[in-house]
Amino acid sequence: MDSGNRMKQVCVTDVPNCFISDHEGFTGTIKNYTKDFVVTEIDIHQQLVNTLVVGPQGIDQPSPDAFPAKSKINKKCKQDSTIFPPDIDPSSLVDLDLRTLLGLSVYEELERFLITTQNDSDTKKDELNPQTQSPSPDMSLGSFPEKHQRMAVHRALRHHFPSLMTVTHQFEIKVRDNPDYRELSGLVTEEESEEFFRFIDAKVSGSTYTFRPDEVKDRRTAVHHFLSRRFGKLVETKSFNDPGGTVISVRLRPRKRTKDDSVEEEVYTAFTLRKENLETLEAISYMAATLGASASDFSYAGIKDKRAVTYQAMVVKNVPVRRLTEKVAELERRGLRVTQVRPASAPLHLGRLAGNHFDLVVRHLRLHADGDRQGGGQRGVADAVERAVENIKARGFVNYYGPQRFGISQSVQSDRVGLALLKEDMVGAVRLFFTPENGDEPHNQAKRHFIQTENAKESLVLMPASKARERLMLRALHRYGPGADGCTRAWLSLPHGMRVFYPHAYCSRVWNDAVAHRLATLGHAPIQGDLVWQQQDPQGDMGESNPPQIHVVSAEEERDGVYTLAQVVLPMPGNTVTYPQNAMGAWYQERLAGDGLGDARFRITGLKLNLPGCYRPLVVTPRNITHRLQERREEEKEEEERGADGLGFPSLRSLWLPPPSHRWEPQHS
């Protein structure tokens, strides 16, 4: 299908021509009008974001008619979570059972590890020379790519198991025996040790903890010395006589205001944004200007199409509910409809959605084999549409990234900018970014002027106010100059979500080419060395969905046909993914090396960007597909006749509900 006249050639070159079906299909155009393409985000609670009901405390409650209570979609969409379910508020995880956070199998292994470390600790207490003791073993809890996930695991584990300490290496969290806990438990009871370390971890300024009475002065002195040595900057201690005997009281010192304090006081407001024929980042620019906020204060789960009507969830930092509500009418005049305004506890993160619901219109339908204007007749088109829809229901379609990921109609597309950034060629990336398209529009004139003169100040005057990214970068280039340092600062002037878009576009291009090569050369069945996702024990003892694992297909499994093509995944390049252990692994190496990324770390330190990678299914099967054929209305015919294409063929209306995006950081088996 073509996306209107402007996109016909772009679609052909951007999306590989490799499919999983030999069905002839039909042709048509999409996005002839913005209202032909409606995208509604589905949040991690499986709710359409424009059907949320805001409760009395601003808590999202599902609309009764949003989705069936026990839809198959609800089970599959849980795969969007990584290690713990996505409906958990990371700020309140202390009271959460670790089995929910880690999964049942990891939790059981952790319990066994705890028993082992306790036994080892008891043995070490009997050793005469502590200097000869071997270091404590550690255990990996898995990989946690998001910072808020790591914080939640650290905090919950310290609360539930104070005798263990956590350490992080890149995204991996490990636990080991806590020597401070063991030292204190040699002076006081185990129960007191646990209570004290929970008291320290709570960090409530000015709070106190009192140990049980102890009449042995030497032991009290040892406790004082231990607390002074290990926590002297945090606490102050004193002994005093209590009716039950002499006790030690510990008081947490009042803290000076720090960056962490300001984080705790940050206000977050969630809302649903409806926009039409506007990029997500342009909409953010308008909202930031209206609210007196920074573009980087806005967070979202995904970027939505420009030439469409879209609904998506957003969170803005340091803008109270009342202020946003007061600006709703002003934003409406700019074409931005803000609804579902309510308090939130944290920002959104990219990928934290269950999927998208599409309601689209495909116009100018005709059969591939027919070149005449009647397109084989309405009956022939209707039959072809029916066969195509049933084919997709049964077999799905190749899960390519669409041309919007790379920049429609741009002379230099986003993936080339991303490749330059991954090579840390900041100047080259800036010049690619400002390469103008063919045309004399104001933004192209401004870009052309910068490329020719490197005069950022004059280019900024020419650049339209709606081009938020370009103006942010030009301001930085004017201030810091067009050299390497100035270009780095120009990229840093963009919010993180804007910066990371370009390296992600490059990785998406590689993924598209990889899946086309995989299907063309290795066929449509899983083979040895492919990567597949496994859902281990989908419903554990507590009813939670355990995280999927990435598994390498063996020769026996290939022979027995254990897996289907729908279970095969390919990695998006990054620094934590595993590549296939067959010809596709070599293909990735050759492709990345050919692009100059043979030894890439997928970490752009200067831009504070890290790309861990992820896994994406080769094939996706949409759910809840409905369709109907209908004739165009008279006003639509008249409008098309005034345009370039007046074809009088029927149109297809289709309602799509794709499955979750399968972006997770899985365990490996």
XYZ file of C-alpha atoms in Angstrom:
669
model
C 0.000 0.000 0.000
C 1.155 3.508 -0.752
C 0.908 6.386 1.719
C -0.404 8.935 -0.722
C 1.427 10.331 -3.733
C 4.327 11.809 -1.726
C 5.257 8.462 -0.211
C 5.024 6.035 -3.111
C 8.744 5.887 -3.903
C 9.894 6.227 -0.311
C 7.933 3.174 0.805
C 9.485 1.048 -1.917
C 13.040 1.939 -0.940
C 12.648 2.039 2.838
C 10.905 -1.264 3.487
C 12.499 -4.453 2.069
C 10.424 -6.335 -0.489
C 10.432 -9.714 1.256
C 7.261 -11.311 2.572
C 6.020 -14.557 4.137
C 3.094 -15.131 1.776
C 2.711 -15.542 -1.978
C -0.814 -14.148 -1.898
C -1.239 -11.657 -4.731
C -2.877 -9.021 -2.520
C -4.057 -5.648 -3.716
C -2.804 -2.079 -3.915
C -4.122 1.069 -2.313
C -3.102 4.336 -0.716
C -3.144 5.363 2.932
C -2.924 8.721 4.684
C -4.694 10.601 1.893
C -6.283 12.575 4.739
C -5.016 12.809 8.295
C -8.297 11.363 9.597
C -7.684 8.271 7.452
C -5.063 7.139 9.964
C -6.009 7.126 13.649
C -3.522 5.733 16.159
C -4.494 5.200 19.800
C -1.867 4.087 22.283
C -2.595 1.117 24.556
C -1.058 1.560 27.980
C 0.589 -1.120 30.107
C -2.757 -1.824 31.815
C -4.173 -2.835 28.392
C -6.351 0.299 28.185
C -6.797 2.689 25.281
C -5.344 5.936 26.594
C -8.358 7.949 25.444
C -10.792 5.775 27.437
C -9.180 6.061 30.889
C -11.366 7.087 33.803
C -9.646 9.343 36.330
C -10.553 8.378 39.900
C -10.960 10.689 42.891
C -7.226 10.642 43.694
C -6.195 10.899 40.075
C -5.623 7.155 39.746
C -6.272 5.666 36.323
C -9.213 3.290 36.332
C -10.129 1.231 33.258
C -13.173 2.238 31.313
C -15.679 -0.656 31.444
C -15.980 -0.878 27.673
C -12.315 -0.407 26.823
C -11.433 -4.101 26.420
C -12.904 -7.483 27.304
C -11.825 -8.556 30.769
C -10.201 -11.806 29.663
C -8.974 -11.046 26.176
C -6.062 -13.040 24.799
C -4.397 -9.695 24.217
C -4.131 -9.103 27.931
C -1.940 -12.158 28.449
C 0.353 -11.449 25.532
C 0.788 -7.779 26.314
C 2.492 -8.601 29.599
C 5.603 -9.322 27.556
C 6.229 -5.593 27.390
C 7.398 -5.747 31.008
C 10.995 -6.683 31.651
C 11.681 -8.213 35.034
C 8.697 -6.984 37.017
C 5.105 -6.311 35.978
C 4.605 -2.888 34.430
C 1.654 -1.922 36.616
C 3.893 -1.540 39.691
C 4.652 1.934 40.927
C 8.478 1.931 41.312
C 8.224 4.498 44.090
C 6.322 2.115 46.377
C 8.174 -1.153 45.913
C 9.405 -1.577 49.493
C 6.252 -3.424 50.495
C 6.240 -5.586 47.386
C 7.052 -9.300 47.524
C 10.392 -9.920 45.829
C 8.832 -12.838 43.994
C 6.843 -10.318 41.986
C 9.932 -8.266 41.216
C 12.314 -11.061 40.298
C 10.093 -13.909 39.183
C 9.553 -17.110 41.121
C 12.589 -19.043 39.880
C 15.066 -16.230 40.626
C 13.472 -15.636 44.018
C 13.808 -19.304 44.988
C 17.442 -19.282 43.912
C 17.944 -16.141 46.018
C 16.532 -17.902 49.092
C 18.954 -20.792 48.585
C 21.797 -18.306 48.177
C 20.817 -16.589 51.444
C 20.936 -19.872 53.354
C 24.343 -20.650 51.850
C 25.802 -17.271 52.792
C 24.451 -17.578 56.344
C 26.105 -20.964 56.723
C 29.363 -19.636 55.251
C 29.221 -16.656 57.609
C 28.777 -18.899 60.632
C 31.793 -20.931 59.514
C 33.925 -17.791 59.058
C 33.102 -16.637 62.592
C 34.939 -19.718 63.868
C 38.090 -19.005 61.805
C 40.912 -17.617 63.928
C 42.439 -15.412 61.256
C 39.847 -13.335 59.377
C 42.541 -12.141 56.947
C 42.690 -15.623 55.419
C 38.935 -15.785 54.773
C 37.941 -16.203 51.144
C 35.817 -13.451 49.548
C 32.038 -13.872 49.658
C 30.415 -15.408 46.565
C 27.804 -13.439 44.657
C 24.653 -14.209 42.704
C 23.242 -12.467 39.636
C 19.606 -11.341 39.754
C 19.548 -10.564 36.047
C 19.791 -7.517 33.821
C 17.713 -4.369 34.419
C 18.121 -1.829 31.567
C 16.025 0.945 33.136
C 17.389 2.995 36.037
C 14.080 3.027 37.903
C 13.978 -0.778 37.708
C 17.440 -1.068 39.245
C 16.517 1.391 42.003
C 13.382 -0.602 42.799
C 15.251 -3.901 43.039
C 18.052 -2.404 45.177
C 15.594 -0.858 47.600
C 13.245 -3.829 47.896
C 16.070 -6.332 48.384
C 17.758 -4.235 51.076
C 14.428 -4.014 52.866
C 13.607 -7.720 52.719
C 17.145 -9.108 53.118
C 19.322 -6.623 55.043
C 22.019 -9.294 55.421
C 22.715 -9.022 51.689
C 24.168 -6.128 49.721
C 23.573 -5.287 46.063
C 26.106 -4.201 43.460
C 25.528 -3.115 39.857
C 27.745 -3.736 36.843
C 26.332 -1.958 33.784
C 22.711 -3.250 33.882
C 23.336 -6.413 35.879
C 22.501 -6.536 39.605
C 24.369 -8.978 41.840
C 23.914 -9.763 45.539
C 26.489 -10.887 48.058
C 26.858 -11.178 51.796
C 26.856 -7.811 53.602
C 29.988 -7.738 55.834
C 28.704 -4.714 57.802
C 25.558 -6.616 58.709
C 27.599 -9.633 59.791
C 29.875 -7.476 61.943
C 26.947 -5.797 63.697
C 25.095 -9.099 64.185
C 28.159 -10.324 66.104
C 27.564 -7.532 68.632
C 23.742 -7.434 68.818
C 20.946 -9.839 67.921
C 20.052 -10.725 64.313
C 16.664 -9.078 64.797
C 18.300 -5.817 65.932
C 20.692 -5.930 62.971
C 17.810 -6.270 60.524
C 15.864 -3.459 62.191
C 18.893 -1.151 62.230
C 19.744 -1.632 58.547
C 16.121 -1.011 57.567
C 16.253 2.147 59.688
C 19.419 3.295 57.859
C 17.947 2.468 54.452
C 14.768 4.472 55.142
C 16.869 7.653 55.550
C 14.201 9.536 57.504
C 16.012 12.671 58.651
C 15.937 13.147 62.446
C 14.512 9.682 63.165
C 15.984 7.477 65.918
C 16.571 3.794 66.553
C 17.242 2.344 70.012
C 19.024 -0.962 70.583
C 17.890 -3.271 73.369
C 19.439 -2.779 76.834
C 22.967 -4.191 77.231
C 24.897 -4.020 80.519
C 28.216 -5.160 78.971
C 30.170 -1.927 78.562
C 32.824 -3.357 76.229
C 30.126 -4.562 73.858
C 28.385 -1.186 73.908
C 31.735 0.481 73.183
C 32.277 -1.865 70.249
C 28.828 -0.958 68.868
C 29.601 2.771 69.212
C 32.925 2.312 67.382
C 31.316 0.264 64.614
C 28.561 2.836 64.033
C 31.054 5.719 64.091
C 33.394 3.985 61.657
C 30.737 2.852 59.150
C 27.961 5.445 59.486
C 29.583 8.391 61.267
C 28.521 10.892 58.594
C 24.923 9.715 58.739
C 24.238 9.101 62.434
C 25.106 10.221 65.915
C 24.979 7.837 68.888
C 24.736 8.067 72.656
C 24.171 5.738 75.620
C 21.704 6.471 78.382
C 20.013 4.680 81.250
C 16.599 3.246 80.509
C 14.278 1.558 83.051
C 15.361 -1.770 81.530
C 19.083 -0.979 81.576
C 21.664 0.936 79.521
C 20.718 1.387 75.871
C 22.324 2.873 72.740
C 20.238 5.383 70.791
C 21.065 6.188 67.169
C 19.775 9.373 65.531
C 19.917 10.042 61.790
C 21.561 13.424 61.258
C 19.508 16.130 59.509
C 20.500 16.145 55.869
C 21.575 19.068 53.775
C 19.472 19.641 50.684
C 20.827 17.638 47.795
C 19.895 16.845 44.254
C 18.073 13.761 45.531
C 15.908 15.953 47.752
C 14.808 18.027 44.784
C 13.986 14.833 42.878
C 11.742 13.717 45.727
C 9.888 17.040 45.535
C 9.346 16.956 41.780
C 5.726 17.087 40.652
C 4.540 14.890 37.786
C 1.288 15.329 35.886
C -0.019 12.712 33.463
C -2.385 13.399 30.577
C -3.564 12.117 27.205
C -2.617 14.148 24.133
C -4.609 14.199 20.896
C -2.778 15.742 17.961
C -3.438 15.919 14.224
C -0.927 16.337 11.399
C 1.808 17.209 13.870
C 4.979 15.452 14.979
C 5.156 14.379 18.614
C 8.234 16.532 19.157
C 6.593 19.575 17.551
C 3.599 19.114 19.850
C 5.939 18.975 22.848
C 7.594 22.200 21.711
C 4.222 23.972 21.589
C 3.200 22.655 25.003
C 6.534 23.596 26.562
C 6.204 27.165 25.285
C 2.630 27.436 26.540
C 3.402 26.035 29.993
C 6.742 27.764 30.456
C 8.414 24.349 30.723
C 11.362 22.718 28.978
C 10.873 20.173 26.212
C 12.975 17.763 28.280
C 10.324 17.908 31.042
C 7.952 15.856 28.879
C 8.148 12.062 28.723
C 6.229 9.603 26.580
C 6.136 5.913 25.697
C 6.551 6.309 21.944
C 6.660 8.744 19.028
C 3.491 8.775 16.930
C 2.925 9.412 13.223
C 2.719 12.979 11.959
C 0.191 12.567 9.137
C -2.469 11.071 11.367
C -4.779 11.656 14.290
C -3.010 10.198 17.314
C -3.760 9.688 20.995
C -0.875 9.063 23.377
C -0.065 9.177 27.077
C 2.379 11.793 28.351
C 3.808 12.977 31.655
C 5.172 16.467 32.308
C 7.503 17.255 35.187
C 7.096 20.226 37.538
C 3.786 21.338 36.035
C 0.962 20.848 38.590
C -2.416 19.480 37.536
C -4.085 22.843 38.131
C -1.676 24.742 35.863
C -2.026 22.246 33.018
C -5.809 22.307 33.387
C -5.789 26.100 33.147
C -3.907 25.881 29.809
C -6.160 23.261 28.196
C -8.212 25.826 26.264
C -5.111 27.635 24.991
C -3.572 24.354 23.833
C -6.854 23.456 22.131
C -6.589 26.634 20.035
C -3.222 25.339 18.835
C -4.803 22.061 17.771
C -3.655 20.067 20.804
C -6.373 18.431 22.868
C -5.313 17.553 26.431
C -7.567 15.239 28.462
C -7.328 12.744 31.341
C -5.238 15.192 33.402
C -4.226 13.639 36.736
C -1.282 13.400 39.147
C 1.490 10.869 38.463
C 4.346 9.503 40.539
C 7.058 9.165 37.882
C 7.866 9.994 34.250
C 7.045 7.673 31.364
C 9.750 5.651 29.643
C 10.146 4.780 25.969
C 8.632 1.394 25.197
C 6.381 1.355 28.274
C 3.225 0.598 26.306
C 1.352 -2.545 25.363
C 0.841 -1.595 21.721
C -1.150 0.673 19.431
C -4.699 0.490 18.120
C -5.032 1.497 14.461
C -8.165 2.647 12.664
C -7.224 3.306 9.052
C -8.726 3.872 5.624
C -7.127 2.416 2.486
C -8.294 4.161 -0.675
C -8.011 3.577 -4.448
C -8.152 -0.194 -4.168
C -7.215 -2.268 -7.179
C -5.747 -5.667 -7.982
C -2.030 -5.940 -8.653
C -2.600 -7.754 -11.926
C -5.036 -5.200 -13.375
C -3.767 -2.069 -15.007
C -7.151 -0.728 -16.090
C -8.960 1.935 -14.097
C -11.694 -0.437 -12.983
C -9.214 -2.481 -10.968
C -10.839 -5.835 -11.809
C -14.233 -4.659 -10.647
C -15.568 -4.221 -7.165
C -16.280 -7.947 -6.781
C -12.708 -8.850 -7.663
C -11.310 -6.254 -5.277
C -13.648 -7.404 -2.507
C -12.508 -11.013 -2.934
C -8.846 -10.008 -2.896
C -9.323 -7.917 0.249
C -11.145 -10.751 2.005
C -8.400 -13.266 1.127
C -5.652 -10.837 2.188
C -7.249 -10.091 5.564
C -7.838 -13.775 6.300
C -4.241 -14.511 5.272
C -2.928 -11.898 7.718
C -5.165 -13.222 10.492
C -3.745 -16.712 9.977
C -0.092 -15.982 9.182
C 0.590 -12.438 10.291
C 3.012 -10.196 8.436
C 6.703 -9.347 8.508
C 7.305 -6.956 11.390
C 9.228 -4.308 9.436
C 9.750 -0.815 10.783
C 7.839 1.564 8.548
C 9.274 4.481 6.569
C 8.266 7.004 9.243
C 11.044 5.568 11.421
C 13.608 6.853 8.922
C 12.044 10.147 7.876
C 9.584 10.346 5.020
C 10.660 12.435 2.014
C 13.938 13.487 3.631
C 16.977 13.611 1.377
C 19.156 12.441 4.287
C 17.275 10.008 6.443
C 17.445 9.568 10.193
C 19.376 6.308 10.149
C 22.332 7.972 8.415
C 22.388 10.650 11.103
C 22.261 7.882 13.718
C 25.187 6.047 12.123
C 27.289 9.210 12.243
C 26.421 9.648 15.924
C 27.345 6.043 16.710
C 30.712 6.744 15.084
C 30.873 9.848 17.310
C 31.249 12.052 14.221
C 29.346 14.968 15.732
C 30.152 17.453 12.980
C 29.183 15.022 10.230
C 25.940 14.193 12.046
C 25.040 17.890 12.309
C 25.668 18.460 8.609
C 23.557 15.442 7.710
C 20.812 16.678 10.022
C 20.756 20.089 8.316
C 20.952 18.761 4.752
C 17.945 20.365 3.019
C 15.336 18.555 0.944
C 14.471 19.638 -2.558
C 12.162 22.597 -2.305
C 12.029 26.242 -1.313
C 10.077 25.993 1.926
C 11.345 28.270 4.755
C 12.873 25.421 6.760
C 14.753 24.191 3.693
C 16.052 27.700 3.033
C 17.287 27.895 6.632
C 19.003 24.511 6.391
C 20.579 25.391 3.067
C 21.873 28.661 4.481
C 23.525 26.878 7.412
C 25.179 24.245 5.196
C 26.541 26.947 2.898
C 27.634 29.497 5.528
C 27.740 27.738 8.932
C 26.151 30.933 10.249
C 23.824 29.578 12.912
C 22.493 32.995 13.960
C 21.254 33.905 10.478
C 19.895 30.378 9.951
C 17.976 30.618 13.224
C 16.230 33.771 11.992
C 15.144 31.898 8.847
C 14.027 28.723 10.643
C 10.239 28.538 11.306
C 9.161 28.478 14.946
C 7.492 25.082 14.439
C 10.852 23.369 13.814
C 11.712 22.764 17.467
C 14.684 20.441 16.993
C 16.348 22.592 14.368
C 15.964 25.755 16.445
C 17.340 24.136 19.607
C 20.417 22.981 17.741
C 20.941 26.281 15.940
C 20.841 28.157 19.247
C 23.546 25.890 20.637
C 25.623 26.156 17.445
C 25.365 29.936 17.583
C 26.556 29.922 21.180
C 29.316 27.305 20.961
C 30.310 27.346 17.281
C 30.170 24.737 14.483
C 33.280 22.805 15.610
C 33.325 19.352 17.237
C 32.610 20.680 20.729
C 29.866 22.994 19.486
C 28.214 20.178 17.541
C 28.312 17.918 20.599
C 26.658 20.656 22.645
C 24.095 21.112 19.878
C 23.095 17.451 20.141
C 23.025 17.717 23.933
C 20.592 20.629 23.628
C 17.966 18.145 22.456
C 15.990 16.176 25.062
C 17.152 12.605 25.536
C 14.184 11.175 23.626
C 15.066 13.278 20.586
C 18.786 12.417 20.725
C 18.307 8.684 21.022
C 15.822 8.639 18.128
C 18.599 8.809 15.530
C 20.794 5.896 16.745
C 17.573 3.904 17.167
C 16.694 4.684 13.534
C 20.025 3.202 12.417
C 19.443 0.061 14.500
C 15.941 -0.203 13.012
C 17.388 -0.035 9.498
C 19.795 -2.858 10.331
C 16.916 -4.888 11.766
C 14.799 -4.425 8.632
C 17.660 -5.568 6.423
C 18.406 -8.482 8.764
C 14.862 -9.872 8.697
C 14.692 -9.570 4.891
C 18.025 -11.426 4.591
C 16.901 -14.065 7.118
C 13.676 -14.848 5.259
C 15.239 -14.726 1.805
C 18.236 -16.962 2.585
C 17.179 -19.230 5.472
C 13.502 -19.753 4.744
C 10.318 -19.460 6.756
C 10.901 -22.082 9.449
C 13.064 -21.879 12.601
C 16.492 -23.447 12.091
C 19.443 -24.312 14.287
C 21.067 -21.214 15.771
C 17.960 -19.038 15.514
C 16.885 -17.120 18.590
C 13.383 -17.776 19.898
C 11.516 -16.464 22.912
C 10.243 -18.867 25.508
C 7.688 -18.123 28.182
C 8.883 -20.253 31.092
C 6.013 -21.282 33.385
C 3.713 -18.530 32.027
C 1.645 -18.419 35.220
C 3.681 -18.907 38.378
C 2.402 -19.756 41.845
C 1.328 -16.144 42.401
C -0.328 -15.757 39.010
C 2.297 -13.381 37.625
C 3.757 -13.751 34.171
C 7.421 -14.671 34.398
C 9.800 -12.857 32.040
C 10.495 -14.543 28.696
C 13.836 -16.107 27.955
C 15.883 -16.040 24.781
C 16.760 -19.548 23.667
C 19.036 -20.783 20.861
C 17.366 -23.417 18.658
C 19.212 -26.755 18.641
C 19.534 -29.185 15.743
C 17.100 -31.577 17.443
C 14.547 -28.813 17.962
C 14.842 -27.824 14.297
C 14.310 -31.451 13.239
C 11.298 -31.916 15.531
C 9.709 -28.597 14.592
C 9.482 -27.471 18.219
C 9.162 -23.762 17.400
C 7.242 -21.688 14.879
C 8.325 -18.655 12.882
C 6.159 -16.499 15.165
C 8.550 -17.317 18.044
C 11.728 -16.347 16.178
C 13.265 -13.007 17.146
C 16.152 -10.982 15.782
C 18.157 -8.564 17.892
C 18.252 -4.837 17.468
C 21.994 -4.054 17.706
C 23.155 -3.035 21.167
C 25.615 -3.817 23.923
C 23.581 -6.425 25.839
C 22.006 -8.573 23.109
C 22.940 -12.041 21.893
C 23.195 -12.552 18.135
C 21.971 -15.673 16.286
C 24.363 -18.608 16.241
C 24.021 -19.370 12.563
C 24.634 -17.513 9.305
C 22.684 -14.539 10.629
C 25.280 -13.961 13.353
C 27.953 -13.587 10.681
C 25.632 -11.326 8.698
C 25.312 -8.944 11.656
C 29.089 -8.842 12.112
C 29.689 -8.110 8.433
C 26.950 -5.491 8.289
C 28.151 -3.593 11.360
C 31.788 -3.832 10.264
C 30.833 -2.564 6.812
C 29.239 0.473 8.461
C 32.377 1.092 10.510
C 30.895 -0.278 13.732
C 32.821 -3.520 14.009
C 34.005 -2.736 17.524
C 31.194 -0.360 18.497
C 30.181 -0.224 22.172
C 26.774 1.262 21.304
C 27.401 3.845 23.966
C 27.817 7.511 22.977
C 29.420 8.875 26.114
C 29.573 12.483 24.947
C 25.814 12.497 24.342
C 24.914 10.450 27.446
C 23.349 7.766 25.259
C 23.415 4.020 25.789
C 21.856 1.446 23.464
C 21.407 -1.915 25.204
C 19.510 -3.367 22.243
C 16.385 -5.500 22.329
C 14.701 -8.381 20.529
C 11.926 -8.031 17.962
C 9.791 -10.844 16.459
C 10.179 -11.517 12.746
C 6.451 -11.932 12.313
C 3.587 -10.162 14.059
C -0.062 -11.176 14.075
C -2.567 -8.360 14.606
C -5.623 -8.978 16.734
C -9.218 -7.806 16.587
C -9.087 -7.112 12.858
C -12.338 -5.960 11.313
C -12.827 -4.484 7.867
C -15.512 -3.329 5.491
C -15.610 -2.021 1.946
C -17.505 1.176 1.264
C -17.945 3.669 -1.517
C -16.502 7.129 -1.067
C -18.795 9.945 -0.066
C -19.587 12.582 -2.679
C -17.534 15.261 -0.903
C -14.518 12.940 -0.885
C -14.875 12.324 -4.619
C -15.054 16.061 -5.297
C -11.969 16.716 -3.177
C -9.997 13.965 -4.939
C -11.055 15.256 -8.352
C -9.518 18.604 -7.437
C -6.280 16.796 -6.565
C -3.797 14.766 -8.564
C -5.583 11.429 -8.352
C -9.284 11.147 -9.099
C -9.550 7.355 -9.161
C -13.090 6.260 -8.398
C -12.348 2.939 -6.739
C -13.774 1.720 -3.441
C -12.017 2.118 -0.111
C -11.222 -0.320 2.668
C -11.808 0.563 6.303
C -9.868 -1.579 8.722
C -9.513 -1.710 12.513
C -6.207 -3.156 13.706
C -4.987 -4.020 17.158
C -1.357 -5.120 16.987
C 0.258 -7.121 19.765
C 2.868 -5.722 22.157
C 6.195 -4.612 20.794
C 8.287 -7.332 22.453
C 10.934 -4.913 23.666
C 12.395 -6.631 26.691
C 15.707 -7.399 28.304
C 15.299 -11.168 28.648
C 17.204 -13.857 30.468
C 19.140 -16.360 28.393
C 18.996 -20.117 28.453
